[in-house]
PDB file of C-alpha atoms in Angstrom:
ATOM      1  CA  UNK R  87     -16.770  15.850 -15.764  1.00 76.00           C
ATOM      2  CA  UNK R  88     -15.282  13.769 -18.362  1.00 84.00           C
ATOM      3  CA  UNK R  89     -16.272  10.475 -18.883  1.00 91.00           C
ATOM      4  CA  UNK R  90     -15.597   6.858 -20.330  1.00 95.00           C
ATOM      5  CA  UNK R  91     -18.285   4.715 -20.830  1.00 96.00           C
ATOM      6  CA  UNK R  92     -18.452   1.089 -21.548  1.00 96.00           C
ATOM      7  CA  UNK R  93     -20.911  -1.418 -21.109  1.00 93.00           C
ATOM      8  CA  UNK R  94     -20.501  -3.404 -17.957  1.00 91.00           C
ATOM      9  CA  UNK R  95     -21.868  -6.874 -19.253  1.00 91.00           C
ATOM     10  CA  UNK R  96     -21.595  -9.625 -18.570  1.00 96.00           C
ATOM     11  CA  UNK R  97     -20.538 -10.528 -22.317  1.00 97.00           C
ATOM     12  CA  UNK R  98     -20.352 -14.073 -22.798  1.00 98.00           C
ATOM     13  CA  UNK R  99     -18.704 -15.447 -26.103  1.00 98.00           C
ATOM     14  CA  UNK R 100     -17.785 -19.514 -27.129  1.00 98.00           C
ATOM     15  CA  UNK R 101     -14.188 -20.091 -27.059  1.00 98.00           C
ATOM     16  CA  UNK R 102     -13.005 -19.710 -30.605  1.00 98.00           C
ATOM     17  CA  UNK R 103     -15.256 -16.786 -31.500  1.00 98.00           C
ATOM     18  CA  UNK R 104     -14.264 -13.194 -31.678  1.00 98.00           C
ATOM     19  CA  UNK R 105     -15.269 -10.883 -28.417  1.00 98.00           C
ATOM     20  CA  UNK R 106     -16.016  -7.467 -29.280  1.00 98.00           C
ATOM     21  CA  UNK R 107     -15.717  -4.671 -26.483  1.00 98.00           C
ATOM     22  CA  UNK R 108     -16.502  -1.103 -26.846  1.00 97.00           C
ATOM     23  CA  UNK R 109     -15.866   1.890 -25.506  1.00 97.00           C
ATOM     24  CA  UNK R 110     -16.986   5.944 -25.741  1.00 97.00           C
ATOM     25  CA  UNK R 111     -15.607   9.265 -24.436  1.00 96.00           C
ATOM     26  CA  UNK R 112     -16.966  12.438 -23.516  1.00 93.00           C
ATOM     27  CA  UNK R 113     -13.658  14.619 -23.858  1.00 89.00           C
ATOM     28  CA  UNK R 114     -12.945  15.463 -27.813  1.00 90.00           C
ATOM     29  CA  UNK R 115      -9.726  16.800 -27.129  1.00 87.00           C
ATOM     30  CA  UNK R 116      -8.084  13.169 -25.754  1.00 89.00           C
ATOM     31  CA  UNK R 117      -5.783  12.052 -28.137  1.00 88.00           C
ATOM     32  CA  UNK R 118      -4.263   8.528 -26.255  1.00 91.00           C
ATOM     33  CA  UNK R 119      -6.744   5.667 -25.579  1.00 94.00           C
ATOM     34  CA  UNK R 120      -5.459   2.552 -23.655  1.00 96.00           C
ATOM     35  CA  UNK R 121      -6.937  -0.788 -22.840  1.00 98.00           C
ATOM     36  CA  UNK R 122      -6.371  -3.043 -19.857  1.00 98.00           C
ATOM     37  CA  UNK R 123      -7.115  -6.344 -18.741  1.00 98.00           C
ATOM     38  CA  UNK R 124      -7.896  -6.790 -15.189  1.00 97.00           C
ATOM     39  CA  UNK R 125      -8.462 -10.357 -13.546  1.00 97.00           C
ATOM     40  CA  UNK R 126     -10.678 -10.708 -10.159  1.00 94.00           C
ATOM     41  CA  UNK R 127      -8.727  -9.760  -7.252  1.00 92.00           C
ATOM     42  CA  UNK R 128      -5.613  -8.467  -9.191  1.00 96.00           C
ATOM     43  CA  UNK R 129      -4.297  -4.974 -10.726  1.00 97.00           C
ATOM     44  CA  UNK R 130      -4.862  -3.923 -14.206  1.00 97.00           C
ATOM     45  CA  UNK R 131      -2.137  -5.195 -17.303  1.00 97.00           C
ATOM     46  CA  UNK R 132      -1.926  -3.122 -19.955  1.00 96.00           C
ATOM     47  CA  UNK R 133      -2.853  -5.016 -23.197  1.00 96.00           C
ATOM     48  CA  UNK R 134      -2.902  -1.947 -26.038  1.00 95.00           C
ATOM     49  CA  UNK R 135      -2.530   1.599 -26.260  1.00 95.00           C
ATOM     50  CA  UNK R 136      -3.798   3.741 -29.711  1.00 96.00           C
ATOM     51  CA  UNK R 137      -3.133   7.400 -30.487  1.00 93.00           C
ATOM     52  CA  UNK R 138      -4.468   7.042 -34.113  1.00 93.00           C
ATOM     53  CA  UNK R 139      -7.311   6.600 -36.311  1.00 96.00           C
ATOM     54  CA  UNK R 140      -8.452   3.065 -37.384  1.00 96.00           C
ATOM     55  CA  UNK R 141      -6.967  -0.359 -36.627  1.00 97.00           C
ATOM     56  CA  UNK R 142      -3.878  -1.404 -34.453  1.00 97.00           C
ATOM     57  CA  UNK R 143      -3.304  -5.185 -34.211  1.00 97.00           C
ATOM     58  CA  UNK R 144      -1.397  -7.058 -31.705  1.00 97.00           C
ATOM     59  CA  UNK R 145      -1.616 -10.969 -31.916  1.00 97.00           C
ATOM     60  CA  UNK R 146      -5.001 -11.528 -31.181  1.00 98.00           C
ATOM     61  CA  UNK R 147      -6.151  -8.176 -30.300  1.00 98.00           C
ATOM     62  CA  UNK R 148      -7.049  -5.732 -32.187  1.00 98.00           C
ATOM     63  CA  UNK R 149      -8.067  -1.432 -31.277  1.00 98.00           C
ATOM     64  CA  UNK R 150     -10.117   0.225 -33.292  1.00 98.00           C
ATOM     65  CA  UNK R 151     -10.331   4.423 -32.627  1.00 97.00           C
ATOM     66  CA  UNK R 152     -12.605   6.690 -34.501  1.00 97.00           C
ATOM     67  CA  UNK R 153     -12.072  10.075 -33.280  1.00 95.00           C
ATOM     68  CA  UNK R 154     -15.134  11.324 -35.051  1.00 95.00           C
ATOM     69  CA  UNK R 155     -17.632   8.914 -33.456  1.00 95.00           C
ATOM     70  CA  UNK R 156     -15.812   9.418 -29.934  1.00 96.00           C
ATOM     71  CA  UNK R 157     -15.676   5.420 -29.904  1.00 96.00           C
ATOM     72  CA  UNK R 158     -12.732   3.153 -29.274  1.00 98.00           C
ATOM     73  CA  UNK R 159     -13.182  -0.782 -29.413  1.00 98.00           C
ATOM     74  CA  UNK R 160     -10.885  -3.997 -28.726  1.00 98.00           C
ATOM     75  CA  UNK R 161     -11.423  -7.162 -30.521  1.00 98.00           C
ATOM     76  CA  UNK R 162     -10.313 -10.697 -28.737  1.00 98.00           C
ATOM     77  CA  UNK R 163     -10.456 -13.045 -32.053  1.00 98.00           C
ATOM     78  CA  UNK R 164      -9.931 -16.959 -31.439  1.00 98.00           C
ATOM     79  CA  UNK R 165     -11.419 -16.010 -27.507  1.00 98.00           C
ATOM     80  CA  UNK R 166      -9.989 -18.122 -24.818  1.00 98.00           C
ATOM     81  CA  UNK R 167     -11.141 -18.984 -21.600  1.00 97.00           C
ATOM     82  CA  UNK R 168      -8.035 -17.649 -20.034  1.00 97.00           C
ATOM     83  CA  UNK R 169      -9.773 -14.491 -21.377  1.00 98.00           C
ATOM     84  CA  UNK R 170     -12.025 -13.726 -19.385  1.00 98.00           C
ATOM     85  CA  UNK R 171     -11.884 -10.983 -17.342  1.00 98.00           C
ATOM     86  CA  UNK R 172     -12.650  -7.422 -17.104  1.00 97.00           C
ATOM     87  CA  UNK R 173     -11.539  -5.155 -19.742  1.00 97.00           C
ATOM     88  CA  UNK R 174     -10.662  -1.051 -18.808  1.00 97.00           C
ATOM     89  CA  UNK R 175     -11.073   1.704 -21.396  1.00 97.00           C
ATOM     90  CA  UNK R 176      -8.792   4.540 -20.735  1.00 95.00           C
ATOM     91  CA  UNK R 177      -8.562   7.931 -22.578  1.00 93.00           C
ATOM     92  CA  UNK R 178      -6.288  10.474 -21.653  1.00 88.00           C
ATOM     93  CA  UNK R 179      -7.577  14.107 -19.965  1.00 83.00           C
ATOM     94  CA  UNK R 180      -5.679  16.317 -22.257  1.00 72.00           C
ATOM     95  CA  UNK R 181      -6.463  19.064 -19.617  1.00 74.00           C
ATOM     96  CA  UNK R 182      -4.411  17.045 -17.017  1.00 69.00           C
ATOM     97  CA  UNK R 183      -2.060  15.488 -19.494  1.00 62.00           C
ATOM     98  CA  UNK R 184      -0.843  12.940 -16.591  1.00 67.00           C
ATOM     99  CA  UNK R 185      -4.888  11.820 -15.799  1.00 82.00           C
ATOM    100  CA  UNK R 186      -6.363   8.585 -17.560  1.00 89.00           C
ATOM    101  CA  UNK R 187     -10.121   8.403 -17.496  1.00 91.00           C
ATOM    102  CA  UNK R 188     -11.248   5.203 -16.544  1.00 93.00           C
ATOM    103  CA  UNK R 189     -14.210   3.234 -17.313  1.00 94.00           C
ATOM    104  CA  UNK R 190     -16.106   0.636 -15.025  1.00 93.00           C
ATOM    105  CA  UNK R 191     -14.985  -1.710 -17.111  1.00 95.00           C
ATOM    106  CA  UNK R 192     -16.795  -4.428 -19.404  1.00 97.00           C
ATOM    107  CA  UNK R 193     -17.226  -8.170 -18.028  1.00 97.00           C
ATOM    108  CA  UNK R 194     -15.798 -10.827 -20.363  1.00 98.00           C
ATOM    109  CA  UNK R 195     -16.372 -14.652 -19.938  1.00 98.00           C
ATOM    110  CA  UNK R 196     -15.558 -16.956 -22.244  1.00 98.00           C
ATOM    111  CA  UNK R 197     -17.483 -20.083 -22.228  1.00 97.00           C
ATOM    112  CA  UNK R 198     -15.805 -23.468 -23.469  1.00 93.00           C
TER     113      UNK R 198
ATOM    114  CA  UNK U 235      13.828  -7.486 -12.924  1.00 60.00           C
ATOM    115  CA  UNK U 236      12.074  -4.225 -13.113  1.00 67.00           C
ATOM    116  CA  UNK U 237       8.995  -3.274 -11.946  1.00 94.00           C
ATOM    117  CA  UNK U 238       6.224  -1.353  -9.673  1.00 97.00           C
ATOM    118  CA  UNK U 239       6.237  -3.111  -5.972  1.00 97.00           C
ATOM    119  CA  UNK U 240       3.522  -2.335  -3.497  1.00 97.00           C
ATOM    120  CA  UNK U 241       3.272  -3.456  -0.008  1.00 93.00           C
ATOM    121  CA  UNK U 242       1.348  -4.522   1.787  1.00 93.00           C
ATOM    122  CA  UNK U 243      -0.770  -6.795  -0.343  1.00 94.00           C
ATOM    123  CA  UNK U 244      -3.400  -6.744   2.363  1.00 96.00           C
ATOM    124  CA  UNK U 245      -3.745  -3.986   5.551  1.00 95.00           C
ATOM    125  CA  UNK U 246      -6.283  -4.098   8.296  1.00 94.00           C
ATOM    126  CA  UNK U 247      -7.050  -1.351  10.699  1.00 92.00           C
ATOM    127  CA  UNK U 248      -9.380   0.453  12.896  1.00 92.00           C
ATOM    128  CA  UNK U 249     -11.295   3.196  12.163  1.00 92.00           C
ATOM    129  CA  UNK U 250      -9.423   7.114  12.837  1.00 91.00           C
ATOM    130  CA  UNK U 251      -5.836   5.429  12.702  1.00 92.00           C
ATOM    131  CA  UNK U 252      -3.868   6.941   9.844  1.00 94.00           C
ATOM    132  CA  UNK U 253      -1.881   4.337   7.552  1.00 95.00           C
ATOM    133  CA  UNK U 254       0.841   4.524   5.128  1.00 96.00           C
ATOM    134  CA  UNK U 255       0.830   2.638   1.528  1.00 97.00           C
ATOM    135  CA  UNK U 256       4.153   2.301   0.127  1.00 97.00           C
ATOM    136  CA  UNK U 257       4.847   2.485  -3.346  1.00 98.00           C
ATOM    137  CA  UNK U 258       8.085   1.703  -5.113  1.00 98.00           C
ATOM    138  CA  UNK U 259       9.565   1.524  -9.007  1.00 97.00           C
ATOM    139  CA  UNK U 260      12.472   0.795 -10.616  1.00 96.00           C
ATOM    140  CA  UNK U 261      11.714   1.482 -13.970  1.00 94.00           C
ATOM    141  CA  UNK U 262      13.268   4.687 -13.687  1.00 93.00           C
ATOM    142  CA  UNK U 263       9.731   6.830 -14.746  1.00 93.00           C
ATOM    143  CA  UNK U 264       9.147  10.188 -14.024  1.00 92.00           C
ATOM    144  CA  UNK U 265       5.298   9.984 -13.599  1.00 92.00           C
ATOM    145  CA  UNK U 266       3.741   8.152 -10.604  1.00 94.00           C
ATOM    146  CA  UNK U 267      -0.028   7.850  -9.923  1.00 95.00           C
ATOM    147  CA  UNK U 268      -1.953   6.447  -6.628  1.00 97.00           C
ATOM    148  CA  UNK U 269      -5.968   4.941  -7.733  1.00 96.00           C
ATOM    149  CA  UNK U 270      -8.653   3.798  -5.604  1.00 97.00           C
ATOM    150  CA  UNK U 271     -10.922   0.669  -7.017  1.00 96.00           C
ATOM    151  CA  UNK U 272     -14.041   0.363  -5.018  1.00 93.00           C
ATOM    152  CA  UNK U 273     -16.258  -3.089  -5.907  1.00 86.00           C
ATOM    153  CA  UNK U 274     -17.866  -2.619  -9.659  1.00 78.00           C
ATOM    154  CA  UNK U 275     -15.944   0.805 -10.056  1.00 81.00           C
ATOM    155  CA  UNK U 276     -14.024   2.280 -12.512  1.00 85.00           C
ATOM    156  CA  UNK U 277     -10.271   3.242 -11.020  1.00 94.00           C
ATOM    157  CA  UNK U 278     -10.118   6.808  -9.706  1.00 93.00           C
ATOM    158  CA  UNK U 279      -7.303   9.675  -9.614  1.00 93.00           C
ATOM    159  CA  UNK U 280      -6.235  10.061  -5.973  1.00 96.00           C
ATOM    160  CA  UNK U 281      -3.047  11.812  -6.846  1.00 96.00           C
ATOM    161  CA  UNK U 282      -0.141  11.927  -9.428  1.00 93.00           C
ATOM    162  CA  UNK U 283       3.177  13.546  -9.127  1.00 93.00           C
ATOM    163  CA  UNK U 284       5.280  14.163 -12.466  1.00 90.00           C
ATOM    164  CA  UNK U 285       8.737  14.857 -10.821  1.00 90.00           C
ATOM    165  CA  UNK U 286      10.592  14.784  -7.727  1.00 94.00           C
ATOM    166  CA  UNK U 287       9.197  17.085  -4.904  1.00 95.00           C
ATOM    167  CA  UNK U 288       5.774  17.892  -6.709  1.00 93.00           C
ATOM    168  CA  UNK U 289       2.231  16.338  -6.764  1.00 95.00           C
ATOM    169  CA  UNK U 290      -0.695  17.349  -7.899  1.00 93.00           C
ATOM    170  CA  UNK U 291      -4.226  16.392  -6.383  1.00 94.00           C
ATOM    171  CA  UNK U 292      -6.950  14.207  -8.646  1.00 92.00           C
ATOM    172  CA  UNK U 293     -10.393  13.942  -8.714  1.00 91.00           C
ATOM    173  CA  UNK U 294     -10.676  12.132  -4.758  1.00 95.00           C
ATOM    174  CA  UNK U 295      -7.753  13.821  -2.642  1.00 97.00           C
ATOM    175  CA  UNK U 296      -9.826  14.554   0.293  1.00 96.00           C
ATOM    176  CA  UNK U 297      -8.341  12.619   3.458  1.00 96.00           C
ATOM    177  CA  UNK U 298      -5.213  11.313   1.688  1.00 98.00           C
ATOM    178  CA  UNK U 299      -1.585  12.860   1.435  1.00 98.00           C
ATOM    179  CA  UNK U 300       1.107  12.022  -0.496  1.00 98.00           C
ATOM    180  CA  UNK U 301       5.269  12.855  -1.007  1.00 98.00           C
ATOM    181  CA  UNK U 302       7.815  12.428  -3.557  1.00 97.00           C
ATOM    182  CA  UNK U 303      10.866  12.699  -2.107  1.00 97.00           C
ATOM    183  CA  UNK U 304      12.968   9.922  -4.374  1.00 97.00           C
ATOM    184  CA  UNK U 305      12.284   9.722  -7.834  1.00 96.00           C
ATOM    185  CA  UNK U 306      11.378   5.916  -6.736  1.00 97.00           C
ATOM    186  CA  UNK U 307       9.314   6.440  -4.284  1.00 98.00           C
ATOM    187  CA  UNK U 308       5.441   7.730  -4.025  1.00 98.00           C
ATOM    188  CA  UNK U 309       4.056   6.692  -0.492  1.00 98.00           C
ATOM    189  CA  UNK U 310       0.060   7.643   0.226  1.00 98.00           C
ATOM    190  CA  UNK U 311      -1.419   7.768   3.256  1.00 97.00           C
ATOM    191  CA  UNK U 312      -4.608   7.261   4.350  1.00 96.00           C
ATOM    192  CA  UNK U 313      -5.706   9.146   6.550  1.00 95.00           C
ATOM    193  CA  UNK U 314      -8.694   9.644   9.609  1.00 90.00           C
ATOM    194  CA  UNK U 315      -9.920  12.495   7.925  1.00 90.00           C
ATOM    195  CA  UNK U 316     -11.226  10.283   4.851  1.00 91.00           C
ATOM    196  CA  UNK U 317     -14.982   8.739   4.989  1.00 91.00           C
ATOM    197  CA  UNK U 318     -14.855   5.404   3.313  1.00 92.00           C
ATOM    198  CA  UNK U 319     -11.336   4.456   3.354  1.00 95.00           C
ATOM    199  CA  UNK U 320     -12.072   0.389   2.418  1.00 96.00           C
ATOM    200  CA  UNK U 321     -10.884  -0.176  -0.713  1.00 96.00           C
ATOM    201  CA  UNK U 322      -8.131  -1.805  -3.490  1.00 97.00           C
ATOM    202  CA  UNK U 323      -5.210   0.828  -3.943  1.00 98.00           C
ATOM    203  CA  UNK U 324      -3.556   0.994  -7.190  1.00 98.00           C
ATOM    204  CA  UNK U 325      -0.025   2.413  -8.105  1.00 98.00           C
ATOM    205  CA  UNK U 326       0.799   3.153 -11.470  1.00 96.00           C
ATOM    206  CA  UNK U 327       3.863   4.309 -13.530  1.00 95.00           C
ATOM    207  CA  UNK U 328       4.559   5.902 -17.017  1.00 92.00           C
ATOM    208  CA  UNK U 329       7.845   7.530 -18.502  1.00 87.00           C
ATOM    209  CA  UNK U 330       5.869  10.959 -19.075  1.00 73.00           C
ATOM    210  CA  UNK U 331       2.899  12.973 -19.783  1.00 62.00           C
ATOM    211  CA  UNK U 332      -1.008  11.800 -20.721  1.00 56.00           C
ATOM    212  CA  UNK U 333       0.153   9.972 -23.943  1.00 66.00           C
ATOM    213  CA  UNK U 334       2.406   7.415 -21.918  1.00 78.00           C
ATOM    214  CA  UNK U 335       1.370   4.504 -21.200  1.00 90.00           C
ATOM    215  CA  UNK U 336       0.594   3.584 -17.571  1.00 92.00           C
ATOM    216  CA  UNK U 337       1.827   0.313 -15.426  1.00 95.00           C
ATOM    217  CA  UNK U 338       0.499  -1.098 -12.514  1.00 97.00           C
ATOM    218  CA  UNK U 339       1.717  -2.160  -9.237  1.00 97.00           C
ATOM    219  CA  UNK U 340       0.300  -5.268  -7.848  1.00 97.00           C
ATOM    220  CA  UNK U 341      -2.149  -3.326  -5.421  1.00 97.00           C
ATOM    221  CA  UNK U 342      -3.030  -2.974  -1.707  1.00 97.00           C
ATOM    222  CA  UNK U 343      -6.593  -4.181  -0.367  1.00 97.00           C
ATOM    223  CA  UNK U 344      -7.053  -2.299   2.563  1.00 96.00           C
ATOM    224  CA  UNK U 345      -9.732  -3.094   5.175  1.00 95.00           C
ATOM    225  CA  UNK U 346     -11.171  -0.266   8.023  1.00 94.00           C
ATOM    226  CA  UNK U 347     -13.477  -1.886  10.520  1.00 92.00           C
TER     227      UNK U 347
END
C-alpha cells in the first residue's frame, strides 16, 4: 500500500514567523507532488504542485522535493492567521497515473 | 465562471436507501475523481474515470457506483450495500493523467441515521 505521511500536529507558529510542513512517501516511482490547503468544513484548494528537485516559490510559499530522501516540504514565510488550516500532501501513484495519495493532513494555527 | 459544482451541500437519509451525488464541471477536463473524507482522515480514491464511458474503481469502491455518460458529468451513488456511508464527498477534476493537477468541488456532507 502506498503511503503519504505527514505529521498531524497541531503546529502552532506566531504570525510573522515562517511555518514549516513536511511530508514523506513510500512509492519511489511518484514523480508529481501537490499541496493543498483545506479549511474546517470546506474542500481542499490547491496551493502548489512540484515535479522537480529542490525549491519552487510562489509568493509566500515555498515546495521543497528531494527525491532521494522521499521528502517533500511547504514553507508559509510571514504566517498569517488566515493561515491556518490543514495542509494535504499529495504524491502521485505512478501505477495508477490518475490516483493522488493523500495524507491525513498536518494542523496549522497561527497564533497572533 | 468555470468550475466543479456539487450538489447537494448537505443530504440526510435513512439507513438501506440508495442516494445519488451529482457532480458537474465545466472546465472542459478529461479526468474526474469521486473522494471520501471521514473526520481526521486523509481523502480516499472511491473512483476515477479518465474519459467518457469508462471508470475505473479506487482503493474503497465497495457499495458505490458510478457513470460517465457526458464528458461533464460524474454522478456517484451511494448505495445500501456500503457499511459506513456518513461522510464528506469530494469531487475533483484535472486535464489528464497522475501529473495534472487536481481541483475540487465544493463537497457533499452526507448524513445516514
Amino acid at each position: 500500500q502506498k503511503e503519504v505521511e505527514q505529521n498531524s500536529g497541531p503546529l502552532s507558529v506566531p504570525e510573522g514567523a515562517i511555518a514549516s510542513l513536511n511530508c514523506t512517501y513510500s512509492d519511489r516511482g511518484s514523480q508529481s507532488f501537490f499541496w493543498y490547503r483545506q479549511y474546517s468544513g470546506k474542500s481542499p484548494e490547491l496551493i502548489m504542485s512540484i515535479y522537480s528537485n529542490g525549491d519552487k516559490e510562489d509568493g509566500r510559499f515555498t515546495a521543497q522535493l528531494n527525491k532521494a530522501s522521499q521528502y517533500v516540504s511547504l514553507l508559509i514565510r510571514d504566517s498569517q492567521p488566515s493561515d491556518s488550516a490543514t495542509y494535504l500532501c499529495a504524491a502521485a501513484d505512478m501505477e495508477y497515473g490518475n490516483k493522488l495519495v493523500f495524507g491525513a493532513g498536518t494542523i496549522l494555527r497561527v497564533k497572533s | 465562471d468555470g468550475g466543479i459544482t456539487q450538489s447537494p451541500k448537505y443530504l440526510f437519509r435513512k439507513e438501506g436507501q440508495n442516494v445519488t451525488l451529482s457532480c458537474e464541471q465545466n472546465l472542459n477536463h478529461d479526468a474526474m475523481y469521486w473522494y471520501r473524507q471521514d473526520p481526521g482522515q486523509g481523502l480516499r480514491l472511491i473512483y476515477y474515470s479518465q474519459i467518457v464511458n469508462d471508470f475505473q474503481k479506487g482503493d474503497i469502491a465497495e457499495g458505490y457506483s458510478v457513470s460517465r455518460e457526458k464528458k461533464e458529468s460524474f454522478p456517484l451513488t451511494v448505495t445500501s450495500a456500503q457499511k459506513n456511508p456518513t461522510a464528506f464527498y469530494l469531487c475533483a477534476s484535472s486535464l489528464a493523467g497522475g501529473l495534472s493537477e487536481q481541483y475540487f468541488g465544493p463537497g457533499t456532507r452526507l448524513t445516514v441515521t
